[in-house]
């Protein structure tokens, strides 16, 4: 699953103003590998995009990657409003 983490980071880092604040945590539940993406508060709009188009495009790419595991992949964009 390391390759999938690198894929997400490779897509997201060029889109944000503060690439050093991009964090990706992977958790495993019963049915999913959950990738929790956190970016700087100023960059959350860049990742979601107008009407969620950028987030949808990122998820389409990530969900299209085949995994050998029977679990599905889920990408969550975490918004820490302060």
mmCIF file of N, CA and C in Angstrom:
data_model
loop_
_atom_site.group_PDB
_atom_site.id
_atom_site.type_symbol
_atom_site.label_atom_id
_atom_site.label_comp_id
_atom_site.label_asym_id
_atom_site.label_seq_id
_atom_site.Cartn_x
_atom_site.Cartn_y
_atom_site.Cartn_z
ATOM 1 N N UNK A 1 0.826 -1.187 0.000
ATOM 2 C CA UNK A 1 0.000 0.000 0.000
ATOM 3 C C UNK A 1 0.875 1.258 0.000
ATOM 4 N N UNK A 2 2.180 1.074 0.122
ATOM 5 C CA UNK A 2 3.080 2.222 0.095
ATOM 6 C C UNK A 2 3.033 2.932 -1.246
ATOM 7 N N UNK A 3 2.883 2.156 -2.326
ATOM 8 C CA UNK A 3 2.805 2.765 -3.651
ATOM 9 C C UNK A 3 1.601 3.678 -3.775
ATOM 10 N N UNK A 4 0.488 3.277 -3.171
ATOM 11 C CA UNK A 4 -0.717 4.093 -3.229
ATOM 12 C C UNK A 4 -0.548 5.381 -2.422
ATOM 13 N N UNK A 5 0.162 5.299 -1.305
ATOM 14 C CA UNK A 5 0.453 6.500 -0.518
ATOM 15 C C UNK A 5 1.297 7.478 -1.328
ATOM 16 N N UNK A 6 2.308 6.949 -1.999
ATOM 17 C CA UNK A 6 3.160 7.800 -2.838
ATOM 18 C C UNK A 6 2.369 8.422 -3.977
ATOM 19 N N UNK A 7 1.428 7.676 -4.544
ATOM 20 C CA UNK A 7 0.585 8.203 -5.615
ATOM 21 C C UNK A 7 -0.235 9.392 -5.122
ATOM 22 N N UNK A 8 -0.869 9.244 -3.970
ATOM 23 C CA UNK A 8 -1.690 10.329 -3.415
ATOM 24 C C UNK A 8 -0.825 11.556 -3.146
ATOM 25 N N UNK A 9 0.334 11.356 -2.530
ATOM 26 C CA UNK A 9 1.209 12.486 -2.220
ATOM 27 C C UNK A 9 1.740 13.151 -3.491
ATOM 28 N N UNK A 10 2.021 12.362 -4.518
ATOM 29 C CA UNK A 10 2.505 12.910 -5.782
ATOM 30 C C UNK A 10 1.439 13.756 -6.463
ATOM 31 N N UNK A 11 0.192 13.386 -6.324
ATOM 32 C CA UNK A 11 -0.902 14.157 -6.911
ATOM 33 C C UNK A 11 -1.159 15.429 -6.114
ATOM 34 N N UNK A 12 -1.155 15.320 -4.791
ATOM 35 C CA UNK A 12 -1.605 16.424 -3.933
ATOM 36 C C UNK A 12 -0.556 17.514 -3.755
ATOM 37 N N UNK A 13 0.689 17.158 -3.560
ATOM 38 C CA UNK A 13 1.718 18.160 -3.240
ATOM 39 C C UNK A 13 1.827 19.300 -4.255
ATOM 40 N N UNK A 14 1.781 19.055 -5.563
ATOM 41 C CA UNK A 14 1.865 20.187 -6.499
ATOM 42 C C UNK A 14 0.637 21.110 -6.474
ATOM 43 N N UNK A 15 -0.459 20.654 -5.917
ATOM 44 C CA UNK A 15 -1.693 21.438 -5.909
ATOM 45 C C UNK A 15 -1.765 22.447 -4.761
ATOM 46 N N UNK A 16 -0.967 22.251 -3.723
ATOM 47 C CA UNK A 16 -1.102 23.066 -2.518
ATOM 48 C C UNK A 16 -0.002 24.115 -2.416
ATOM 49 N N UNK A 17 -0.258 25.127 -1.609
ATOM 50 C CA UNK A 17 0.705 26.189 -1.364
ATOM 51 C C UNK A 17 1.765 25.743 -0.355
ATOM 52 N N UNK A 18 1.364 24.922 0.603
ATOM 53 C CA UNK A 18 2.266 24.459 1.657
ATOM 54 C C UNK A 18 2.434 22.943 1.579
ATOM 55 N N UNK A 19 3.259 22.442 0.637
ATOM 56 C CA UNK A 19 3.402 20.987 0.486
ATOM 57 C C UNK A 19 4.051 20.301 1.689
ATOM 58 N N UNK A 20 4.786 21.047 2.490
ATOM 59 C CA UNK A 20 5.419 20.437 3.659
ATOM 60 C C UNK A 20 4.396 20.087 4.744
ATOM 61 N N UNK A 21 3.188 20.642 4.666
ATOM 62 C CA UNK A 21 2.149 20.361 5.655
ATOM 63 C C UNK A 21 1.193 19.250 5.218
ATOM 64 N N UNK A 22 1.444 18.653 4.083
ATOM 65 C CA UNK A 22 0.601 17.553 3.617
ATOM 66 C C UNK A 22 0.936 16.305 4.422
ATOM 67 N N UNK A 23 -0.091 15.686 5.006
ATOM 68 C CA UNK A 23 0.094 14.471 5.797
ATOM 69 C C UNK A 23 -0.903 13.426 5.316
ATOM 70 N N UNK A 24 -0.462 12.191 5.274
ATOM 71 C CA UNK A 24 -1.332 11.098 4.860
ATOM 72 C C UNK A 24 -1.186 9.966 5.862
ATOM 73 N N UNK A 25 -2.289 9.635 6.519
ATOM 74 C CA UNK A 25 -2.299 8.529 7.481
ATOM 75 C C UNK A 25 -3.121 7.391 6.898
ATOM 76 N N UNK A 26 -2.623 6.190 7.052
ATOM 77 C CA UNK A 26 -3.333 5.017 6.551
ATOM 78 C C UNK A 26 -3.811 4.203 7.742
ATOM 79 N N UNK A 27 -5.114 3.954 7.780
ATOM 80 C CA UNK A 27 -5.680 3.090 8.803
ATOM 81 C C UNK A 27 -6.405 1.948 8.111
ATOM 82 N N UNK A 28 -6.502 0.849 8.810
ATOM 83 C CA UNK A 28 -7.128 -0.333 8.236
ATOM 84 C C UNK A 28 -8.336 -0.706 9.079
ATOM 85 N N UNK A 29 -9.482 -0.798 8.437
ATOM 86 C CA UNK A 29 -10.692 -1.243 9.126
ATOM 87 C C UNK A 29 -11.091 -2.601 8.556
ATOM 88 N N UNK A 30 -12.242 -3.062 8.931
ATOM 89 C CA UNK A 30 -12.681 -4.389 8.501
ATOM 90 C C UNK A 30 -12.800 -4.489 6.978
ATOM 91 N N UNK A 31 -13.339 -3.462 6.341
ATOM 92 C CA UNK A 31 -13.608 -3.517 4.903
ATOM 93 C C UNK A 31 -12.746 -2.585 4.068
ATOM 94 N N UNK A 32 -12.040 -1.648 4.694
ATOM 95 C CA UNK A 32 -11.362 -0.600 3.940
ATOM 96 C C UNK A 32 -9.924 -0.376 4.397
ATOM 97 N N UNK A 33 -9.116 0.131 3.465
ATOM 98 C CA UNK A 33 -7.885 0.831 3.789
ATOM 99 C C UNK A 33 -8.253 2.299 3.697
ATOM 100 N N UNK A 34 -8.205 3.002 4.802
ATOM 101 C CA UNK A 34 -8.620 4.400 4.805
ATOM 102 C C UNK A 34 -7.401 5.294 4.773
ATOM 103 N N UNK A 35 -7.337 6.141 3.768
ATOM 104 C CA UNK A 35 -6.264 7.106 3.608
ATOM 105 C C UNK A 35 -6.826 8.455 4.032
ATOM 106 N N UNK A 36 -6.314 8.983 5.137
ATOM 107 C CA UNK A 36 -6.777 10.255 5.682
ATOM 108 C C UNK A 36 -5.780 11.340 5.310
ATOM 109 N N UNK A 37 -6.205 12.236 4.441
ATOM 110 C CA UNK A 37 -5.354 13.300 3.920
ATOM 111 C C UNK A 37 -5.612 14.585 4.688
ATOM 112 N N UNK A 38 -4.548 15.175 5.201
ATOM 113 C CA UNK A 38 -4.636 16.448 5.915
ATOM 114 C C UNK A 38 -3.708 17.447 5.238
ATOM 115 N N UNK A 39 -4.230 18.647 4.979
ATOM 116 C CA UNK A 39 -3.429 19.724 4.386
ATOM 117 C C UNK A 39 -3.590 20.965 5.244
ATOM 118 N N UNK A 40 -2.823 21.999 4.932
ATOM 119 C CA UNK A 40 -2.934 23.265 5.661
ATOM 120 C C UNK A 40 -4.351 23.829 5.466
ATOM 121 N N UNK A 41 -4.874 24.530 6.462
ATOM 122 C CA UNK A 41 -6.230 25.083 6.338
ATOM 123 C C UNK A 41 -6.402 25.983 5.108
ATOM 124 N N UNK A 42 -5.338 26.668 4.711
ATOM 125 C CA UNK A 42 -5.425 27.553 3.544
ATOM 126 C C UNK A 42 -5.540 26.761 2.246
ATOM 127 N N UNK A 43 -5.138 25.489 2.263
ATOM 128 C CA UNK A 43 -5.102 24.671 1.051
ATOM 129 C C UNK A 43 -6.300 23.747 0.882
ATOM 130 N N UNK A 44 -7.183 23.694 1.855
ATOM 131 C CA UNK A 44 -8.294 22.742 1.777
ATOM 132 C C UNK A 44 -9.178 23.026 0.564
ATOM 133 N N UNK A 45 -9.367 24.287 0.231
ATOM 134 C CA UNK A 45 -10.162 24.639 -0.939
ATOM 135 C C UNK A 45 -9.518 24.222 -2.239
ATOM 136 N N UNK A 46 -8.206 24.256 -2.275
ATOM 137 C CA UNK A 46 -7.487 23.825 -3.485
ATOM 138 C C UNK A 46 -7.646 22.337 -3.708
ATOM 139 N N UNK A 47 -7.695 21.559 -2.650
ATOM 140 C CA UNK A 47 -7.811 20.110 -2.765
ATOM 141 C C UNK A 47 -9.248 19.705 -3.091
ATOM 142 N N UNK A 48 -10.218 20.395 -2.533
ATOM 143 C CA UNK A 48 -11.611 20.050 -2.806
ATOM 144 C C UNK A 48 -12.038 20.596 -4.169
ATOM 145 N N UNK A 49 -11.670 21.824 -4.474
ATOM 146 C CA UNK A 49 -12.007 22.408 -5.768
ATOM 147 C C UNK A 49 -13.453 22.875 -5.833
ATOM 148 N N UNK A 50 -13.792 23.540 -6.935
ATOM 149 C CA UNK A 50 -15.164 24.021 -7.111
ATOM 150 C C UNK A 50 -16.100 22.838 -7.278
ATOM 151 N N UNK A 51 -17.126 22.825 -6.444
ATOM 152 C CA UNK A 51 -18.128 21.758 -6.423
ATOM 153 C C UNK A 51 -17.503 20.376 -6.236
ATOM 154 N N UNK A 52 -16.324 20.327 -5.613
ATOM 155 C CA UNK A 52 -15.678 19.056 -5.297
ATOM 156 C C UNK A 52 -15.037 18.355 -6.477
ATOM 157 N N UNK A 53 -14.804 19.077 -7.556
ATOM 158 C CA UNK A 53 -14.277 18.441 -8.770
ATOM 159 C C UNK A 53 -12.859 17.917 -8.611
ATOM 160 N N UNK A 54 -11.992 18.654 -7.930
ATOM 161 C CA UNK A 54 -10.611 18.208 -7.754
ATOM 162 C C UNK A 54 -10.578 16.969 -6.856
ATOM 163 N N UNK A 55 -11.331 17.002 -5.766
ATOM 164 C CA UNK A 55 -11.385 15.850 -4.857
ATOM 165 C C UNK A 55 -11.930 14.629 -5.593
ATOM 166 N N UNK A 56 -12.945 14.828 -6.410
ATOM 167 C CA UNK A 56 -13.524 13.718 -7.163
ATOM 168 C C UNK A 56 -12.508 13.141 -8.140
ATOM 169 N N UNK A 57 -11.733 13.994 -8.794
ATOM 170 C CA UNK A 57 -10.719 13.530 -9.740
ATOM 171 C C UNK A 57 -9.621 12.739 -9.031
ATOM 172 N N UNK A 58 -9.186 13.233 -7.876
ATOM 173 C CA UNK A 58 -8.157 12.515 -7.103
ATOM 174 C C UNK A 58 -8.685 11.144 -6.685
ATOM 175 N N UNK A 59 -9.923 11.118 -6.203
ATOM 176 C CA UNK A 59 -10.505 9.843 -5.767
ATOM 177 C C UNK A 59 -10.670 8.875 -6.936
ATOM 178 N N UNK A 60 -11.033 9.385 -8.104
ATOM 179 C CA UNK A 60 -11.179 8.520 -9.283
ATOM 180 C C UNK A 60 -9.860 7.832 -9.611
ATOM 181 N N UNK A 61 -8.764 8.573 -9.555
ATOM 182 C CA UNK A 61 -7.451 7.992 -9.831
ATOM 183 C C UNK A 61 -7.084 6.969 -8.768
ATOM 184 N N UNK A 62 -7.246 7.323 -7.514
ATOM 185 C CA UNK A 62 -6.859 6.433 -6.413
ATOM 186 C C UNK A 62 -7.714 5.171 -6.405
ATOM 187 N N UNK A 63 -9.016 5.312 -6.621
ATOM 188 C CA UNK A 63 -9.900 4.149 -6.588
ATOM 189 C C UNK A 63 -9.691 3.250 -7.801
ATOM 190 N N UNK A 64 -9.114 3.785 -8.864
ATOM 191 C CA UNK A 64 -8.873 2.997 -10.061
ATOM 192 C C UNK A 64 -7.667 2.095 -9.964
ATOM 193 N N UNK A 65 -6.836 2.284 -8.955
ATOM 194 C CA UNK A 65 -5.641 1.454 -8.782
ATOM 195 C C UNK A 65 -6.064 0.100 -8.229
ATOM 196 N N UNK A 66 -5.589 -0.960 -8.851
ATOM 197 C CA UNK A 66 -5.926 -2.309 -8.404
ATOM 198 C C UNK A 66 -5.059 -2.688 -7.210
ATOM 199 N N UNK A 67 -5.682 -3.293 -6.232
ATOM 200 C CA UNK A 67 -4.956 -3.787 -5.070
ATOM 201 C C UNK A 67 -5.139 -5.297 -4.986
ATOM 202 N N UNK A 68 -4.182 -5.963 -4.400
ATOM 203 C CA UNK A 68 -4.258 -7.411 -4.248
ATOM 204 C C UNK A 68 -5.115 -7.819 -3.059
ATOM 205 N N UNK A 69 -5.425 -6.884 -2.226
ATOM 206 C CA UNK A 69 -6.182 -7.176 -1.014
ATOM 207 C C UNK A 69 -7.682 -7.190 -1.322
ATOM 208 N N UNK A 70 -8.449 -7.923 -0.539
ATOM 209 C CA UNK A 70 -9.899 -7.940 -0.748
ATOM 210 C C UNK A 70 -10.590 -6.672 -0.240
ATOM 211 N N UNK A 71 -9.835 -5.824 0.429
ATOM 212 C CA UNK A 71 -10.411 -4.601 0.977
ATOM 213 C C UNK A 71 -10.410 -3.493 -0.065
ATOM 214 N N UNK A 72 -11.343 -2.562 0.106
ATOM 215 C CA UNK A 72 -11.427 -1.413 -0.785
ATOM 216 C C UNK A 72 -10.631 -0.251 -0.199
ATOM 217 N N UNK A 73 -10.348 0.720 -1.049
ATOM 218 C CA UNK A 73 -9.603 1.904 -0.637
ATOM 219 C C UNK A 73 -10.578 3.065 -0.494
ATOM 220 N N UNK A 74 -10.387 3.855 0.554
ATOM 221 C CA UNK A 74 -11.216 5.043 0.767
ATOM 222 C C UNK A 74 -10.290 6.210 1.064
ATOM 223 N N UNK A 75 -10.495 7.327 0.366
ATOM 224 C CA UNK A 75 -9.701 8.533 0.586
ATOM 225 C C UNK A 75 -10.561 9.570 1.281
ATOM 226 N N UNK A 76 -10.158 9.968 2.476
ATOM 227 C CA UNK A 76 -10.861 10.988 3.252
ATOM 228 C C UNK A 76 -10.010 12.242 3.291
ATOM 229 N N UNK A 77 -10.635 13.380 3.026
ATOM 230 C CA UNK A 77 -9.943 14.659 3.130
ATOM 231 C C UNK A 77 -10.400 15.286 4.447
ATOM 232 N N UNK A 78 -9.466 15.418 5.367
ATOM 233 C CA UNK A 78 -9.769 15.891 6.711
ATOM 234 C C UNK A 78 -9.654 17.408 6.754
ATOM 235 N N UNK A 79 -10.723 18.059 7.186
ATOM 236 C CA UNK A 79 -10.746 19.526 7.290
ATOM 237 C C UNK A 79 -10.734 19.887 8.759
ATOM 238 N N UNK A 80 -9.596 20.376 9.241
ATOM 239 C CA UNK A 80 -9.460 20.808 10.641
ATOM 240 C C UNK A 80 -9.724 22.302 10.704
ATOM 241 N N UNK A 81 -10.987 22.656 10.900
ATOM 242 C CA UNK A 81 -11.337 24.076 11.033
ATOM 243 C C UNK A 81 -10.917 24.541 12.414
ATOM 244 N N UNK A 82 -10.278 25.683 12.429
ATOM 245 C CA UNK A 82 -9.766 26.187 13.697
ATOM 246 C C UNK A 82 -10.533 27.374 14.175
#
